[in-house]
Structures are given as C-alpha cells and as structure tokens.
Amino acid sequence: METAKNPQNLSQNQSRRVSTSNDLEVSTYLEIAEHKTGQKSVMTKEPAAEPEREAIVIIDFGSQYSMLIARRVRELQVYCELVSHDTPWEKIASLNPKGFILSGGPSSVYEKDAPLAPSYVFEKHLPVLGICYGMQSITKQLGGVVAPGNHKEYGHSVMHLSRMDSPLFNGLPETLTVWMSHGDKIEQMPKGFTSLAYTENSPVAVMGNDQGIFGLQFHPEVVHTPEGKTILNNFVYSICGCRGNWTIGNFIEENVSRIRERVGDGKVICALSGGVDSSVVAVLIHRAIGNQLTCIFVDHGLMRKEEVERSMVTFKENLGMNIRLSSSAERFLKRLKGVIDPETKRKIIGEEFIRVFEEEARTIGKVDFLAQGTLYPDVIESASSGSKAAAKIKTHHNVGGLPADMQMQLLEPLRSLFKDEVRKVGSELGLPDDMVWRQPFPGPGLAIRIIGEVTKEKADLLREADYIVMHEIKAAGLYRQVWQSFAVLTDVRSVGVMGDFRTYGHLLAIRAVTSDDAMTADWARLPYDLMARISNRIVNEVPGINRVVYDITSKPPSTIEWE
Ligand code: XMP
C-alpha cells in the first residue's frame, strides 16, 4: 500500500503561484453578476476608465471557466474585463481595448437564440481569440459551418501544430497536450481562415486568418493545458501588442481612489470576520477613508476558537481601526434551532448577519455602505439557475442571502479577485503574514460543518476538535500548503470503547484539501503520522467524540464544505 509521506499535491502546492492581479471594472462585473444571479445590484456606476489604459476584453458566453481566462490575462499583467455578450461598444471603448477574447459557453451556435459576439468584435479590426464556443461563434458569424461532432472530445488531447510560423505559437513545441471540452466541431472554416493545428478528432483544433482572428477548440486557460499560458501570452503581447502595465499596486491605487470618490463623506460599515477577505477589504477601505469606516465583528457563536479575540487585538490594537464587537451568539442559535437544511442555515445566518449590522448602524447614525469581502468564486458559484451560464451550486451567504429590504448599499472591492490575488493585495497593504495566509472560513461558520441541527454544545465540541486540527496542521508545517483543513461534526454516532467502558459518541470527519481557487480541489495527502496524531488527540481531548474519519473526495464531485 502506498503511504502518504511525500504527498504529491502538497509538494506541488508549495510552489503555488501568487499571481499579480488587477481590478475588473466594478460596474461591468456587477452587470455580469446581475446577469448571472438575476439579482439587482444596489451599487452605482463607477467612473470611466482612464484613457491611457490598455485592456483585453473578454466576451463572456457563460463558461464556468470565463473568469479563469480573465485571471490568466491578469497574471500576464494585462488589464482585462469580462463583459456579457450584449455589452454596448460605448462601454468597451473607454477601456481602450487592444483585443478580444471570446469565452467558451454551454450553448451550441446552431441552436435558436444562441448568444453571438457583438458585431463590433469583427468591425473594429482588433485581434480576436475565440476559445471553444468562442471559436464556433467566430465560425458561424464569419460564414463557416459548425456541426455536432461525431465524437465528443473531453479531457486531454494531443495536438500537432501544422503552422509553426503562426505568432500564436511562438516558443511552442510541435506537439503539445491540450484540454478539450466540446461536442460541436468546425465543419467548414470561414473564408480566409486556415487550420493551424489538429488533433485526432479535430482537424481544426486551431484556426486563424491574416486579420489576427484566431480560434482555439481547446481551453488554454485551464491548468490541464500546460502551454496554455504561452498561447495567451503570445496573443496578448505578440498579436495584440499589449505593454503589460497592470499590477497589484495599480489595483490598490485605483480602488482607493474609487472608494474615496464613491463614498464621499458617507459612512461605511465593514463586515469583519477575521478571514483574509474581510480583513483585506477593511484595510483597503480604511486606507481610503480612515475612520469613516466602522468595522463590526459579529460573533455569531459559530467562529473558530480564539478567532474573535485574535481579530480584536489585530485590528483594534495593532492597526488602530475603528472596530466594534457584537456578541450575538444567542440570537443566531435561537434562529437555527431545529434547522437541518444547509441552504436554510445559510439563508438564516445571512439575514441575521445583515440585521445585526443594521442595528449596529442605527447606534452610530446614518450608515451608507456595507462593505463585504465577496470574491469572484462566490459570485459565479451563486449564479442563479435562471441563467444558462452556470448551474446554481450553493447560495453563499455573502452573495445570495442578502435581504431584499437592506437599507445600505454594497461595497465589494474584491468582487473580481481570486483568493491568491487577495492575499497579494493584503501583503502589499501591510497585513501580517498570519492574517494574509489564514485559511478560508465560510461566512456561516461552523453551522455548515455541523451536520443536522446546530446547538451550542455541538458548536463547542466542534470548536475544540477544529482547534486541534488547525494546531497540528500548523505544527506539521502544512498550514499554508493545504487550502483548507478543518473538522466536520457529523450526525452519526458510533460505538467505541474507552478504558473498560463502552462509549456511544459522535463521528468526526477531517477534511483537508489542496486547491488553487476553491473551484476545484483535491483531498490533501496528509502524512499518516499526522492523521494519527490528530485522531488520537481529538478522541482523547474532546469528550463526546470517539471516532475520526478522513474525507478522501475531491471537488467535483464533492464540495469542500460538507453543507
Ligand atoms: P464549497 O463547499 O462550495 O466551498 O466547495 C468553496 C469555498 O467557499 C467557502 N464557502 C463559503 N464561504 N459563505 C462563504 O463566505 C458560504 O456560505 C460558503 N460556503 C462555502 C468554502 O469554505 C470554500 O473555501
């Protein structure tokens, strides 16, 4: 049997790339969020982009990977925006676009009402890169033919470059592995296009014309296409002529001035939870408007051990921020009494959370904005089933559970960022490492790690077990390498024996995953000795738990959290 002493995933994760990032135009993102969630945002429009800016504009056809394309382009230090396919040219023009990328999507171009690229994509004489569905839309719109493929092609394919001289292929070997996910194929290319590469099942895996319009049947944005970044790099720099002037420093600078402009002399409340997202939001906004920001730490009774106390020390004493603690455990637990459905738990906690803020707000006078550390994965995973773009997976309380009658406007400056980008922003803003590298913790806290009804007793039990997991993972030097590591209190009880006595106790599950962005995850191959120590300590130190199991499922098909 293979032992888990030298876990491949962990060593790979040691070199987890911390990318550079930029901000995507907040107003545009809100529209995408509205388009996907069907929820009307209360935010107002942002000022137009500065004229010297360069941008790649990504037309979003609703692929789950659309945001990954944006992320890859930003990793290349090029500003980009993801916009819906019906965005008018006037909004795009102010960005000074250098090229377009058309994303993948779940539709087929020959279906009735299938989304197509806006006409300006082909009329402005800018380079275009169509990815999967994006390539098919180019084909259809420029007079070629797309048809259902005989073979659907999912997963890895070997691709051969037939035109090594294409600028898209600078620095690439003749044969490379690419990741495919398509059922349709290009039956006939539009006039003026030639096939630049092929796979066994796709004679046209890449096509291009001499106007700088290219199509890729595969996905260069996913990690399973190892040379994907080189291809995007070639498109962005060699073909579009970008300069690559987008950095984290720029993100901060732009957002600080945007926040100042938007907030004016208004007041902001920040939903501080001790996690990296809300911490970075708080510090960013504090930098912009100082003490116009009041941070409120809601202790819903479902935080990790010592989390509340630690956060108060950091923000109040060390960073000199205006922070209030609202100890509301009882009222949350009361509302959760008897509730076992995970989505209902989330909704209740989300609603109660905002109510507490509103009550706090009343005690400090008029408050205009509620700041939240919403990240992009939250936004896309909460996309409503009303959109064809993505299926609803979970309602993250900081996106979907806001009450309709909320009085404050939302301020979500991290809405376009991935976690690693947020960490980079946090470091640049001077947050301590300990805070920047804190593992993610869900808004509803331990409630979604207690299967079944949430009670104070169960929360206390889980808190102790969770603390041991965290402590041991840190002691083993693995805390930063795993994306999340935590305990889940199941509603299963099992028989055990302790000393001379039979026990009938709780079954506790340990979950530790590696991930880059929480959209996919693999279970962490923790060393057996470490697992043994964790299990041993928990059954000995936490009364009521007599059995510990380790969760060995990846995401998908599971999710990271159990509820
Ligand atoms: P899942 O369980 O969907 O989790 O694979 C992905 C990431 O999101 C976190 N998560 C949440 N965060 N409110 C949050 O703020 C929530 O309701 C919530 N649910 C899951 C989870 O911890 C993981 O990092």
Coordinates of C-alpha atoms and ligand atoms in Angstrom, one line a residue:
M1 CA 0.0 0.0 0.0
E2 CA 1.2 3.4 -0.8
T3 CA 2.0 5.6 2.1
A4 CA 1.2 9.3 2.1
K5 CA 4.6 10.5 3.4
N6 CA 5.5 12.5 0.4
P7 CA 2.3 13.8 -0.9
Q8 CA 2.5 14.9 -4.4
N9 CA -0.2 17.5 -4.1
L10 CA 1.4 19.1 -1.1
S11 CA 4.8 19.5 -2.8
Q12 CA 3.1 20.9 -5.9
N13 CA 1.3 23.4 -3.9
Q14 CA 4.5 24.6 -2.3
S15 CA 5.1 26.5 -5.5
R16 CA 1.6 27.8 -5.7
R17 CA 1.8 30.8 -7.8
V18 CA 0.7 34.1 -6.3
S19 CA -0.3 36.0 -9.4
T20 CA -0.4 39.6 -10.0
S21 CA -3.8 41.0 -10.5
N22 CA -5.9 43.9 -11.5
D23 CA -9.3 45.1 -10.9
L24 CA -12.0 44.4 -13.4
E25 CA -14.3 47.3 -13.8
V26 CA -16.7 47.0 -10.9
S27 CA -19.7 48.3 -12.8
T28 CA -19.2 45.7 -15.5
Y29 CA -18.8 42.9 -13.0
L30 CA -22.0 43.9 -11.3
E31 CA -23.8 43.6 -14.6
I32 CA -22.3 40.1 -15.1
A33 CA -23.3 39.2 -11.6
E34 CA -26.8 40.6 -12.2
H35 CA -27.0 38.7 -15.5
K36 CA -25.9 35.5 -13.7
T37 CA -27.7 35.8 -10.4
G38 CA -30.8 37.7 -11.6
Q39 CA -30.2 39.9 -8.5
K40 CA -30.3 43.6 -9.0
S41 CA -27.2 45.3 -7.5
V42 CA -27.6 48.4 -5.5
M43 CA -24.2 49.8 -6.5
T44 CA -23.9 52.9 -8.6
K45 CA -21.9 53.2 -11.7
E46 CA -18.2 53.7 -11.5
P47 CA -16.3 56.5 -13.3
A48 CA -15.0 55.7 -16.8
A49 CA -11.5 54.2 -17.2
E50 CA -8.5 56.4 -17.7
P51 CA -7.6 57.0 -21.4
E52 CA -4.0 55.6 -21.2
R53 CA -5.3 52.2 -20.1
E54 CA -5.0 49.2 -22.3
A55 CA -7.3 46.3 -21.9
I56 CA -8.2 42.9 -23.3
V57 CA -12.0 42.5 -23.3
I58 CA -13.4 39.0 -22.7
I59 CA -16.8 38.4 -24.1
D60 CA -18.5 36.0 -21.7
F61 CA -20.6 33.3 -23.2
G62 CA -21.2 31.7 -19.8
S63 CA -18.5 29.2 -19.4
Q64 CA -17.6 28.2 -15.9
Y65 CA -14.0 29.0 -17.0
S66 CA -14.6 32.5 -18.2
M67 CA -13.2 34.0 -15.1
L68 CA -10.2 31.8 -15.4
I69 CA -9.4 33.4 -18.7
A70 CA -9.5 36.8 -17.0
R71 CA -7.3 35.5 -14.3
R72 CA -4.7 34.2 -16.7
V73 CA -4.6 37.5 -18.6
R74 CA -4.1 39.4 -15.4
E75 CA -1.3 37.1 -14.4
L76 CA 0.3 38.4 -17.6
Q77 CA 0.0 41.9 -16.1
V78 CA -2.6 43.0 -18.6
Y79 CA -5.7 44.7 -17.6
C80 CA -8.9 42.9 -18.7
E81 CA -12.6 42.9 -18.3
L82 CA -15.1 40.2 -18.6
V83 CA -18.3 41.5 -20.2
S84 CA -21.6 39.9 -21.2
H85 CA -22.0 39.4 -25.0
D86 CA -24.6 42.1 -25.2
T87 CA -22.5 44.9 -23.8
P88 CA -22.7 48.0 -26.0
W89 CA -19.5 49.3 -27.7
E90 CA -19.6 52.6 -25.8
K91 CA -18.8 50.8 -22.5
I92 CA -16.0 48.9 -24.1
A93 CA -14.4 51.9 -26.0
S94 CA -13.5 53.7 -22.8
L95 CA -11.2 50.8 -21.9
N96 CA -9.1 51.3 -25.0
P97 CA -9.3 47.6 -25.9
K98 CA -6.3 46.0 -27.6
G99 CA -8.1 42.8 -28.4
F100 CA -11.0 40.5 -27.7
I101 CA -11.2 37.0 -26.3
L102 CA -14.5 35.1 -26.8
S103 CA -15.0 32.6 -24.0
G104 CA -16.4 29.1 -24.1
G105 CA -20.0 28.5 -23.2
P106 CA -22.7 25.8 -22.7
S107 CA -24.7 26.6 -25.9
S108 CA -24.4 25.3 -29.4
V109 CA -24.1 28.1 -32.0
Y110 CA -26.7 26.4 -34.3
E111 CA -29.4 26.5 -31.6
K112 CA -32.1 29.1 -31.7
D113 CA -31.2 32.2 -29.7
A114 CA -27.6 31.0 -29.1
P115 CA -25.5 34.0 -28.0
L116 CA -23.2 35.5 -30.5
A117 CA -20.3 38.0 -30.4
P118 CA -21.4 41.6 -30.8
S119 CA -20.7 42.9 -34.3
Y120 CA -18.1 45.4 -33.1
V121 CA -15.8 42.5 -32.3
F122 CA -15.3 42.0 -36.0
E123 CA -15.7 45.6 -37.1
K124 CA -13.1 47.3 -35.0
H125 CA -10.1 45.5 -36.7
L126 CA -8.7 44.3 -33.4
P127 CA -7.3 40.9 -32.8
V128 CA -9.8 38.2 -31.6
L129 CA -9.2 34.9 -29.9
G130 CA -12.2 32.6 -29.7
I131 CA -12.0 29.8 -27.2
C132 CA -14.2 26.7 -27.8
Y133 CA -17.7 28.1 -28.1
G134 CA -16.0 31.4 -28.9
M135 CA -14.3 29.8 -31.9
Q136 CA -17.6 28.3 -33.0
S137 CA -19.2 31.7 -32.8
I138 CA -16.5 33.2 -35.0
T139 CA -17.0 30.4 -37.5
K140 CA -20.7 30.9 -37.7
Q141 CA -20.6 34.7 -37.7
L142 CA -18.0 34.9 -40.4
G143 CA -19.7 32.4 -42.7
G144 CA -18.3 29.0 -41.8
V145 CA -20.2 25.9 -40.6
V146 CA -20.4 24.4 -37.1
A147 CA -22.0 21.0 -36.7
P148 CA -22.4 18.4 -33.9
G149 CA -19.2 16.3 -33.8
N150 CA -19.2 12.5 -34.3
H151 CA -17.0 12.2 -31.2
K152 CA -17.4 14.4 -28.2
E153 CA -13.9 15.4 -27.0
Y154 CA -13.5 15.8 -23.3
G155 CA -10.2 15.8 -21.4
H156 CA -6.6 15.6 -22.7
S157 CA -5.8 15.5 -26.4
V158 CA -2.5 15.5 -28.2
M159 CA -2.3 18.5 -30.6
H160 CA 0.0 18.8 -33.6
L161 CA 1.0 22.3 -34.9
S162 CA 0.8 22.4 -38.6
R163 CA 1.8 26.1 -38.9
M164 CA 4.7 26.6 -36.6
D165 CA 5.2 30.1 -38.0
S166 CA 2.0 31.4 -36.5
P167 CA 2.7 34.2 -34.0
L168 CA 0.2 32.4 -31.7
F169 CA 2.7 29.5 -31.4
N170 CA 5.9 31.4 -30.5
G171 CA 8.1 29.2 -28.3
L172 CA 5.9 26.1 -28.5
P173 CA 6.9 22.6 -29.3
E174 CA 5.5 20.9 -32.4
T175 CA 3.3 18.6 -30.3
L176 CA 1.5 19.5 -27.1
T177 CA -1.1 18.4 -24.7
V178 CA -4.3 20.4 -24.7
W179 CA -7.6 20.1 -22.7
M180 CA -10.7 19.8 -24.7
S181 CA -14.4 20.0 -23.7
H182 CA -16.6 20.2 -26.7
G183 CA -19.3 18.3 -28.6
D184 CA -19.5 20.5 -31.7
K185 CA -16.9 20.8 -34.4
I186 CA -15.8 23.2 -37.2
E187 CA -17.1 21.6 -40.3
Q188 CA -16.1 24.4 -42.6
M189 CA -13.9 27.3 -41.7
P190 CA -14.9 30.8 -42.7
K191 CA -13.3 32.2 -45.9
G192 CA -9.7 33.3 -45.4
F193 CA -9.0 31.0 -42.4
T194 CA -6.6 28.1 -42.4
S195 CA -6.2 25.3 -39.9
L196 CA -3.1 25.9 -37.8
A197 CA -3.2 22.7 -35.6
Y198 CA -5.1 19.4 -35.4
T199 CA -5.8 16.6 -33.0
E200 CA -7.0 13.1 -33.8
N201 CA -10.7 14.1 -33.5
S202 CA -10.4 17.8 -34.5
P203 CA -8.9 18.5 -37.9
V204 CA -9.3 22.2 -37.0
A205 CA -8.1 22.4 -33.4
V206 CA -6.7 25.9 -34.1
M207 CA -7.6 28.3 -36.9
G208 CA -6.6 31.7 -37.9
N209 CA -6.7 34.3 -40.7
D210 CA -4.3 37.1 -41.6
Q211 CA -6.5 39.7 -39.9
G212 CA -5.5 38.5 -36.4
I213 CA -8.6 36.5 -35.8
F214 CA -7.9 33.1 -34.2
G215 CA -10.0 30.2 -32.8
L216 CA -8.9 27.5 -30.3
Q217 CA -11.0 24.4 -29.9
F218 CA -9.3 23.7 -26.6
H219 CA -9.1 25.6 -23.3
P220 CA -5.8 27.4 -22.9
E221 CA -6.9 28.9 -19.5
V222 CA -7.1 25.6 -17.6
V223 CA -4.0 24.1 -15.9
H224 CA -4.5 20.9 -17.9
T225 CA -3.3 22.7 -21.0
P226 CA 0.3 23.2 -19.8
E227 CA 1.3 25.5 -22.7
G228 CA -1.9 27.5 -22.4
K229 CA -0.3 30.4 -20.7
T230 CA 2.3 30.7 -23.5
I231 CA -0.5 30.8 -26.1
L232 CA -2.3 33.5 -24.2
N233 CA 0.9 35.4 -23.7
N234 CA 1.5 35.3 -27.4
F235 CA -1.9 36.5 -28.2
V236 CA -1.8 39.4 -25.6
Y237 CA 1.7 40.6 -26.4
S238 CA 2.8 39.5 -29.9
I239 CA -0.6 39.8 -31.5
C240 CA -2.4 42.5 -29.5
G241 CA 0.7 44.5 -28.7
C242 CA -0.1 45.0 -25.1
R243 CA 2.5 46.6 -22.8
G244 CA 1.6 44.8 -19.6
N245 CA 1.3 47.6 -17.1
W246 CA -1.2 46.2 -14.7
T247 CA 0.0 45.4 -11.2
I248 CA -1.3 44.9 -7.7
G249 CA 0.0 48.4 -6.8
N250 CA -2.3 49.7 -9.6
F251 CA -5.2 47.8 -8.2
I252 CA -4.8 49.3 -4.8
E253 CA -4.2 52.8 -6.1
E254 CA -7.3 52.7 -8.4
N255 CA -9.5 51.2 -5.8
V256 CA -8.5 53.6 -3.0
S257 CA -9.5 56.5 -5.3
R258 CA -12.6 54.8 -6.4
I259 CA -13.7 54.1 -2.9
R260 CA -13.0 57.7 -1.9
E261 CA -14.9 59.0 -4.8
R262 CA -17.9 56.7 -4.3
V263 CA -18.2 57.0 -0.5
G264 CA -17.5 60.8 -0.4
D265 CA -18.2 61.8 3.2
G266 CA -20.5 58.9 3.8
K267 CA -20.1 56.2 6.4
V268 CA -19.1 52.6 5.8
I269 CA -19.6 49.5 7.9
C270 CA -17.4 46.6 7.2
A271 CA -18.4 43.0 7.9
L272 CA -15.2 41.9 9.5
S273 CA -14.8 38.2 10.2
G274 CA -11.1 37.7 10.8
G275 CA -10.7 36.0 7.5
V276 CA -8.3 37.3 4.8
D277 CA -11.1 38.6 2.5
S278 CA -12.8 40.8 5.0
S279 CA -9.5 41.8 6.5
V280 CA -8.2 43.0 3.2
V281 CA -11.4 44.8 2.4
A282 CA -11.3 46.6 5.8
V283 CA -7.7 47.7 5.4
L284 CA -8.2 48.8 1.8
I285 CA -11.2 50.9 2.7
H286 CA -9.5 52.1 5.9
R287 CA -6.7 53.3 3.7
A288 CA -9.1 55.2 1.5
I289 CA -11.4 56.8 4.1
G290 CA -9.9 56.2 7.5
N291 CA -12.3 56.5 10.4
Q292 CA -15.4 56.9 8.2
L293 CA -15.1 53.2 8.3
T294 CA -16.5 51.3 11.3
C295 CA -15.7 47.6 11.4
I296 CA -18.2 45.3 13.0
F297 CA -17.2 41.9 14.1
V298 CA -20.3 39.8 14.5
D299 CA -19.7 36.9 16.8
H300 CA -22.5 34.5 15.7
G301 CA -21.3 31.9 18.1
L302 CA -20.0 29.8 15.1
M303 CA -16.5 31.1 14.9
R304 CA -13.3 29.1 15.4
K305 CA -11.7 29.0 18.8
E306 CA -9.9 32.3 19.7
E307 CA -10.8 33.8 16.3
V308 CA -12.8 36.7 17.8
E309 CA -10.2 37.6 20.4
R310 CA -7.3 37.5 17.9
S311 CA -9.1 39.7 15.4
M312 CA -9.9 42.3 18.0
V313 CA -6.3 42.6 19.0
T314 CA -5.1 42.8 15.4
F315 CA -7.5 45.4 14.1
K316 CA -8.1 47.5 17.2
E317 CA -4.8 47.4 18.9
N318 CA -2.3 46.8 16.1
L319 CA -4.0 48.6 13.2
G320 CA -5.8 51.3 15.1
M321 CA -9.1 50.7 13.3
N322 CA -12.5 51.6 14.5
I323 CA -14.0 48.2 15.4
R324 CA -17.0 47.0 17.4
L325 CA -17.7 43.6 18.6
S326 CA -21.3 42.4 18.5
S327 CA -21.7 39.3 20.6
S328 CA -24.8 37.8 19.1
A329 CA -24.3 34.0 19.6
E330 CA -27.6 33.5 21.3
R331 CA -29.8 35.1 18.7
F332 CA -28.2 33.2 15.9
L333 CA -28.5 29.9 17.7
K334 CA -32.1 30.6 18.5
R335 CA -33.0 31.1 14.9
L336 CA -31.1 28.0 13.9
K337 CA -33.0 25.8 16.4
G338 CA -34.4 22.8 14.7
V339 CA -33.0 23.7 11.2
I340 CA -31.2 21.0 9.4
D341 CA -31.3 22.1 5.7
P342 CA -28.0 23.6 4.7
E343 CA -29.4 26.2 2.4
T344 CA -31.8 27.3 5.1
K345 CA -29.0 27.6 7.6
R346 CA -27.1 29.8 5.2
K347 CA -30.1 32.0 4.5
I348 CA -30.9 32.4 8.2
I349 CA -27.3 33.3 9.0
G350 CA -27.0 35.7 6.1
E351 CA -30.2 37.5 7.0
E352 CA -29.4 37.7 10.7
F353 CA -26.0 38.9 9.9
I354 CA -27.3 41.9 8.0
R355 CA -29.9 42.6 10.6
V356 CA -27.2 42.9 13.2
F357 CA -25.3 45.3 11.0
E358 CA -28.4 47.4 10.6
E359 CA -28.9 47.5 14.3
E360 CA -25.3 48.5 14.8
A361 CA -25.7 51.1 12.1
R362 CA -28.6 52.7 14.0
T363 CA -26.4 53.2 17.0
I364 CA -23.7 55.1 15.0
G365 CA -26.1 57.3 13.0
K366 CA -26.7 57.1 9.3
V367 CA -24.6 54.5 7.5
D368 CA -24.5 54.5 3.8
F369 CA -22.4 51.4 2.8
L370 CA -21.9 47.9 3.8
A371 CA -18.5 46.5 2.8
Q372 CA -18.1 42.8 2.2
G373 CA -15.2 40.6 1.2
T374 CA -17.1 38.9 -1.6
L375 CA -14.7 37.2 -4.1
Y376 CA -15.3 36.1 -7.6
P377 CA -15.7 32.4 -7.0
D378 CA -18.6 33.3 -4.6
V379 CA -20.2 35.3 -7.4
I380 CA -20.0 32.6 -10.1
E381 CA -21.0 29.8 -7.8
S382 CA -24.1 31.6 -6.7
A383 CA -25.2 32.2 -10.3
S384 CA -28.9 31.6 -10.4
S385 CA -30.4 28.8 -12.4
G386 CA -32.2 31.5 -14.3
S387 CA -29.0 32.0 -16.3
K388 CA -27.8 29.4 -18.8
A389 CA -24.3 30.3 -17.8
A390 CA -23.8 28.3 -14.7
A391 CA -25.9 26.0 -12.5
K392 CA -26.7 27.1 -9.0
I393 CA -24.4 25.2 -6.7
K394 CA -24.7 26.8 -3.3
T395 CA -26.0 30.1 -2.0
H396 CA -23.1 31.8 -0.4
H397 CA -24.4 34.0 2.3
N398 CA -22.4 36.9 1.2
V399 CA -23.9 36.9 -2.3
G400 CA -27.3 35.3 -2.4
G401 CA -28.7 35.6 1.1
L402 CA -29.0 39.4 1.4
P403 CA -32.4 40.6 2.5
A404 CA -34.3 42.4 -0.2
D405 CA -35.1 45.3 2.1
M406 CA -31.5 46.0 3.1
Q407 CA -31.0 49.7 3.7
M408 CA -27.3 50.1 2.8
Q409 CA -25.5 50.0 -0.5
L410 CA -23.0 47.3 -1.0
L411 CA -19.3 48.0 -1.4
E412 CA -17.4 44.9 -2.6
P413 CA -14.0 46.0 -3.9
L414 CA -12.7 42.4 -4.1
R415 CA -15.6 41.1 -6.1
S416 CA -13.4 40.4 -9.2
L417 CA -10.5 38.8 -7.4
F418 CA -9.4 35.2 -6.7
K419 CA -8.1 34.3 -3.3
D420 CA -4.4 34.3 -4.2
E421 CA -4.8 37.8 -5.6
V422 CA -6.5 39.0 -2.5
R423 CA -3.5 37.7 -0.4
K424 CA -1.2 39.6 -2.6
V425 CA -3.2 42.8 -2.1
G426 CA -3.2 42.1 1.7
S427 CA 0.6 41.7 1.8
E428 CA 1.0 44.9 -0.2
L429 CA -1.3 46.7 2.2
G430 CA 0.9 45.6 5.1
L431 CA -1.3 43.0 6.7
P432 CA 0.7 40.5 8.9
D433 CA 1.5 37.1 7.3
D434 CA -0.5 35.3 9.8
M435 CA -3.6 37.1 8.6
V436 CA -2.8 37.1 4.9
W437 CA -2.3 33.3 4.9
R438 CA -5.2 32.4 7.1
Q439 CA -7.2 29.6 5.5
P440 CA -10.6 30.5 4.2
F441 CA -13.5 30.1 6.6
P442 CA -17.1 30.2 5.3
G443 CA -19.4 33.1 6.4
P444 CA -21.9 30.7 8.1
G445 CA -19.0 29.3 10.1
L446 CA -19.3 26.1 12.0
A447 CA -23.0 25.9 11.2
I448 CA -22.3 24.3 7.8
R449 CA -19.8 22.0 9.4
I450 CA -22.3 20.6 11.9
I451 CA -24.5 18.2 10.1
G452 CA -28.0 18.4 11.3
E453 CA -29.3 20.8 13.9
V454 CA -26.8 23.4 15.3
T455 CA -26.6 23.6 19.1
K456 CA -24.2 25.4 21.4
E457 CA -22.9 22.1 22.7
K458 CA -22.2 20.8 19.2
A459 CA -20.5 24.1 18.3
D460 CA -18.3 23.9 21.4
L461 CA -17.4 20.3 20.6
L462 CA -16.5 21.1 17.0
R463 CA -14.6 24.2 18.0
E464 CA -12.3 22.1 20.2
A465 CA -11.7 19.4 17.6
D466 CA -11.2 22.0 14.9
Y467 CA -8.6 23.8 17.0
I468 CA -6.6 20.5 17.4
V469 CA -6.7 20.0 13.6
M470 CA -5.5 23.5 13.0
H471 CA -2.8 23.3 15.6
E472 CA -1.4 20.0 14.3
I473 CA -1.5 21.1 10.7
K474 CA 0.4 24.2 11.6
A475 CA 2.9 22.2 13.7
A476 CA 3.5 19.9 10.8
G477 CA 4.3 23.0 8.6
L478 CA 1.4 22.3 6.2
Y479 CA -1.0 25.1 7.1
R480 CA -0.1 27.2 4.0
Q481 CA 0.2 24.2 1.7
V482 CA -3.3 23.0 2.2
W483 CA -6.1 25.3 1.0
Q484 CA -8.3 24.4 3.9
S485 CA -8.1 21.9 6.8
F486 CA -10.9 21.5 9.3
A487 CA -13.2 19.2 11.2
V488 CA -16.8 18.4 10.5
L489 CA -19.2 17.1 13.2
T490 CA -21.4 14.5 11.5
D491 CA -24.8 13.4 12.9
V492 CA -23.6 9.8 13.0
R493 CA -22.9 8.2 16.3
S494 CA -21.0 5.0 16.7
V495 CA -19.9 2.6 19.4
G496 CA -16.4 2.7 20.9
V497 CA -14.6 1.5 24.0
M498 CA -12.6 3.7 26.4
G499 CA -10.9 2.0 29.4
D500 CA -13.4 -0.5 30.5
F501 CA -16.4 1.4 29.2
R502 CA -18.4 1.2 26.1
T503 CA -19.0 4.6 24.5
Y504 CA -21.5 5.8 22.1
G505 CA -20.1 9.0 20.7
H506 CA -20.0 11.4 17.7
L507 CA -18.3 10.6 14.5
L508 CA -16.0 13.5 13.5
A509 CA -14.6 13.9 9.9
I510 CA -11.4 15.7 9.0
R511 CA -11.4 17.5 5.7
A512 CA -8.1 18.8 4.2
V513 CA -7.9 19.9 0.6
T514 CA -5.4 21.4 -1.8
S515 CA -6.7 23.9 -4.3
D516 CA -5.8 27.0 -6.2
D517 CA -9.1 28.8 -6.1
A518 CA -11.7 26.6 -4.4
M519 CA -13.4 26.0 -7.7
T520 CA -11.8 22.6 -7.9
A521 CA -10.0 20.8 -5.0
D522 CA -8.3 17.5 -4.2
W523 CA -8.1 15.9 -0.8
A524 CA -4.7 16.5 0.7
R525 CA -2.4 13.5 1.1
L526 CA -1.6 14.3 4.7
P527 CA 1.1 12.2 6.3
Y528 CA -0.3 9.2 8.1
D529 CA 1.6 10.1 11.3
L530 CA -0.1 13.5 11.3
M531 CA -3.5 11.9 10.8
A532 CA -2.8 9.5 13.6
R533 CA -1.8 12.4 15.9
I534 CA -4.9 14.4 15.1
S535 CA -7.2 11.5 15.6
N536 CA -5.5 10.5 18.8
R537 CA -5.6 14.0 20.3
I538 CA -9.3 14.5 19.4
V539 CA -10.6 11.3 20.9
N540 CA -8.6 11.9 24.0
E541 CA -9.1 15.6 24.5
V542 CA -12.6 16.2 23.2
P543 CA -15.2 14.3 25.3
G544 CA -18.1 13.0 23.2
I545 CA -16.1 12.2 20.1
N546 CA -15.0 8.6 19.8
R547 CA -14.2 8.1 16.1
V548 CA -12.4 10.2 13.5
V549 CA -12.5 9.6 9.7
Y550 CA -10.7 11.3 6.8
D551 CA -12.6 12.7 3.8
I552 CA -11.0 11.4 0.6
T553 CA -13.2 13.0 -2.1
S554 CA -12.2 15.7 -4.5
K555 CA -14.3 18.7 -5.7
P556 CA -16.0 17.9 -8.0
P557 CA -17.9 15.7 -7.3
S558 CA -18.0 16.8 -3.7
T559 CA -17.7 20.3 -2.5
I560 CA -15.1 21.5 0.0
E561 CA -17.7 22.1 2.8
W562 CA -20.0 19.3 3.7
E563 CA -23.1 21.5 3.6
Ligands
XMP1 P1 -17.5 24.7 -1.5 O1 -18.0 24.0 -0.3 O2 -18.6 25.3 -2.3 O3 -16.7 25.9 -1.0 O4 -16.6 23.8 -2.3 C1 -15.8 26.6 -1.7 C2 -15.2 27.7 -0.9 O5 -16.2 28.6 -0.4 C3 -16.3 28.5 1.0 N1 -17.7 28.6 1.4 C4 -18.4 29.7 1.8 N2 -17.9 30.9 2.0 N3 -20.1 31.6 2.7 C5 -18.8 31.9 2.5 O6 -18.4 33.0 2.7 C6 -20.6 30.4 2.4 O7 -21.8 30.2 2.6 C7 -19.7 29.4 2.0 N4 -19.8 28.1 1.6 C8 -18.6 27.6 1.3 C9 -15.6 27.2 1.4 O8 -15.1 27.3 2.8 C10 -14.6 27.1 0.4 O9 -13.5 27.9 0.7

